[in-house]
XYZ file of N, CA and C in Angstrom:
198
model
N 91.280 136.030 129.751
C 91.452 134.560 129.983
C 91.309 133.884 128.733
N 90.684 133.951 127.791
C 90.097 134.110 126.715
C 91.412 134.227 125.596
N 92.289 135.424 125.747
C 93.338 135.434 124.715
C 94.437 134.651 125.336
N 94.410 134.579 126.321
C 95.814 133.723 127.122
C 95.400 132.285 126.354
N 94.578 132.006 126.555
C 93.887 130.513 125.957
C 94.508 130.489 124.564
N 94.224 131.442 123.892
C 94.416 131.549 122.491
C 95.908 131.760 121.929
N 96.708 132.546 123.118
C 98.151 132.973 123.173
C 98.709 131.379 123.227
N 98.288 130.513 123.770
C 99.162 129.649 124.017
C 98.889 128.091 123.125
N 97.577 128.657 122.315
C 97.832 127.286 121.651
C 98.586 128.021 120.266
N 98.546 129.915 120.278
C 99.613 129.622 119.048
C 100.732 129.660 118.930
N 101.255 129.713 120.466
C 102.778 129.223 120.720
C 103.104 127.653 120.536
N 102.123 126.868 121.261
C 102.285 125.306 120.868
C 102.193 124.832 119.256
N 101.275 125.710 118.834
C 101.280 125.100 117.168
C 102.449 125.717 116.346
N 103.080 126.990 116.961
C 104.304 127.305 116.281
C 105.450 126.794 116.943
N 105.597 125.854 117.936
C 106.678 125.659 118.317
C 106.773 123.931 117.282
N 105.535 123.400 117.156
C 105.159 122.379 116.213
C 105.703 122.378 114.978
N 104.987 123.676 114.601
C 105.424 123.817 113.260
C 107.041 123.441 112.555
N 107.391 124.320 113.597
C 109.103 124.747 113.676
C 109.675 123.652 113.384
N 109.215 122.459 114.707
C 110.027 121.165 114.888
C 109.485 120.255 113.281
N 108.476 120.046 113.240
C 108.235 119.332 111.730
C 109.078 119.967 110.413
N 109.041 121.355 110.732
C 109.843 121.983 109.557
C 111.684 121.424 109.526
N 111.998 121.665 110.593
C 113.337 121.163 111.132
C 113.612 119.814 110.769
N 112.641 119.043 111.265
C 112.590 117.519 110.921
C 112.498 117.373 109.367
N 111.892 118.077 108.577
C 111.799 117.973 107.187
C 113.342 117.915 106.628
N 113.782 119.496 107.095
C 114.976 119.455 106.534
C 116.362 118.793 106.704
N 116.241 118.138 108.041
C 116.785 116.927 108.149
C 117.355 115.547 107.504
N 115.558 115.584 107.051
C 115.638 114.254 106.473
C 115.752 114.564 104.985
N 115.728 115.792 105.003
C 116.330 116.042 102.982
C 117.861 116.201 103.073
N 118.391 116.730 104.227
C 119.699 116.759 103.819
C 120.508 115.070 103.773
N 119.388 114.381 104.199
C 120.382 112.995 104.448
C 120.136 112.108 103.020
N 119.938 112.602 102.223
C 119.803 111.901 100.492
C 120.866 112.491 100.026
N 121.713 111.620 99.350
C 122.815 111.285 98.536
C 122.458 111.601 97.111
N 122.710 112.860 96.513
C 122.415 113.012 94.942
C 121.175 112.317 95.005
N 120.176 112.396 95.423
C 118.503 112.410 95.009
C 118.764 110.922 95.299
N 119.734 109.597 95.579
C 119.334 108.390 96.072
C 118.963 108.284 97.099
N 118.532 107.223 97.652
C 117.977 106.716 99.184
C 118.983 105.775 99.637
N 119.586 106.150 101.088
C 121.005 105.530 101.641
C 120.450 104.292 102.013
N 121.100 103.461 101.421
C 120.782 101.890 102.007
C 120.089 100.891 101.065
N 119.538 101.091 100.020
C 118.880 100.600 98.814
C 119.816 100.253 97.830
N 120.325 98.859 98.145
C 120.850 98.236 97.405
C 120.171 97.636 95.722
N 120.806 97.612 94.787
C 120.425 97.963 93.195
C 121.127 96.670 92.678
N 120.901 95.470 92.699
C 121.404 94.082 92.628
C 121.569 94.043 90.831
N 122.768 93.465 90.573
C 122.645 92.962 88.700
C 122.732 91.319 88.826
N 121.804 90.530 89.444
C 121.976 89.208 89.474
C 121.445 88.753 88.323
N 121.819 87.832 88.180
C 121.986 86.872 86.647
C 120.733 85.548 87.039
N 120.503 85.572 88.046
C 119.023 84.371 88.439
C 118.266 84.989 88.091
N 117.110 83.742 87.520
C 115.570 84.156 87.453
C 115.259 84.461 88.492
N 114.002 84.763 88.096
C 113.079 85.608 89.391
C 111.923 84.126 89.364
N 111.874 83.619 90.189
C 110.597 82.529 90.897
C 109.320 83.212 91.291
N 108.585 82.646 90.685
C 106.857 83.672 91.238
C 106.472 81.890 91.844
N 105.547 82.955 93.058
C 104.945 81.769 93.973
C 104.035 80.835 92.655
N 104.136 79.916 92.649
C 102.617 79.373 92.619
C 101.756 78.071 93.691
N 100.430 78.604 93.653
C 99.680 77.768 94.990
C 98.805 76.877 94.749
N 99.681 76.187 93.285
C 98.830 74.603 92.762
C 99.304 74.035 92.961
N 99.978 73.760 93.976
C 101.179 72.375 94.171
C 100.246 72.008 95.073
N 100.627 70.529 95.664
C 100.115 69.916 96.559
C 100.244 70.041 98.010
N 101.740 70.275 98.029
C 102.309 71.036 99.188
C 101.631 72.279 99.560
N 101.653 73.125 99.051
C 100.792 74.556 99.364
C 99.178 74.180 99.701
N 98.412 73.584 98.939
C 97.356 73.033 98.613
C 97.336 72.278 100.720
N 97.953 71.385 100.573
C 98.003 70.656 102.490
C 98.074 72.043 103.185
N 99.173 72.533 102.754
C 99.706 73.342 103.751
C 98.234 74.483 104.098
N 97.464 74.662 102.936
C 96.461 75.517 103.543
C 95.197 75.450 103.984
N 94.850 74.030 103.453
C 93.948 73.373 104.976
C 94.099 72.969 106.039
N 95.108 72.720 106.485
C 96.062 72.895 107.889
C 96.218 74.134 108.399
N 96.075 75.559 107.704
C 96.898 76.541 108.308
C 95.529 76.744 108.757
N 94.119 76.267 108.021
C 92.297 77.520 107.826
C 92.483 76.725 109.643
């Protein structure tokens, strides 16, 4: 009975390993020239606006939000 459970364990782990390997190959096949599909790199001329939390509006917002 001990051999049977070991065999089942090996079968299960082998199937899982094959599934992971096939999934990994499928994901690497989705790449296009080493670039990720769906990622857009823009050339915007707008300046980046950084968040500053020192305004009265944000202080009021955080005091109410607590």
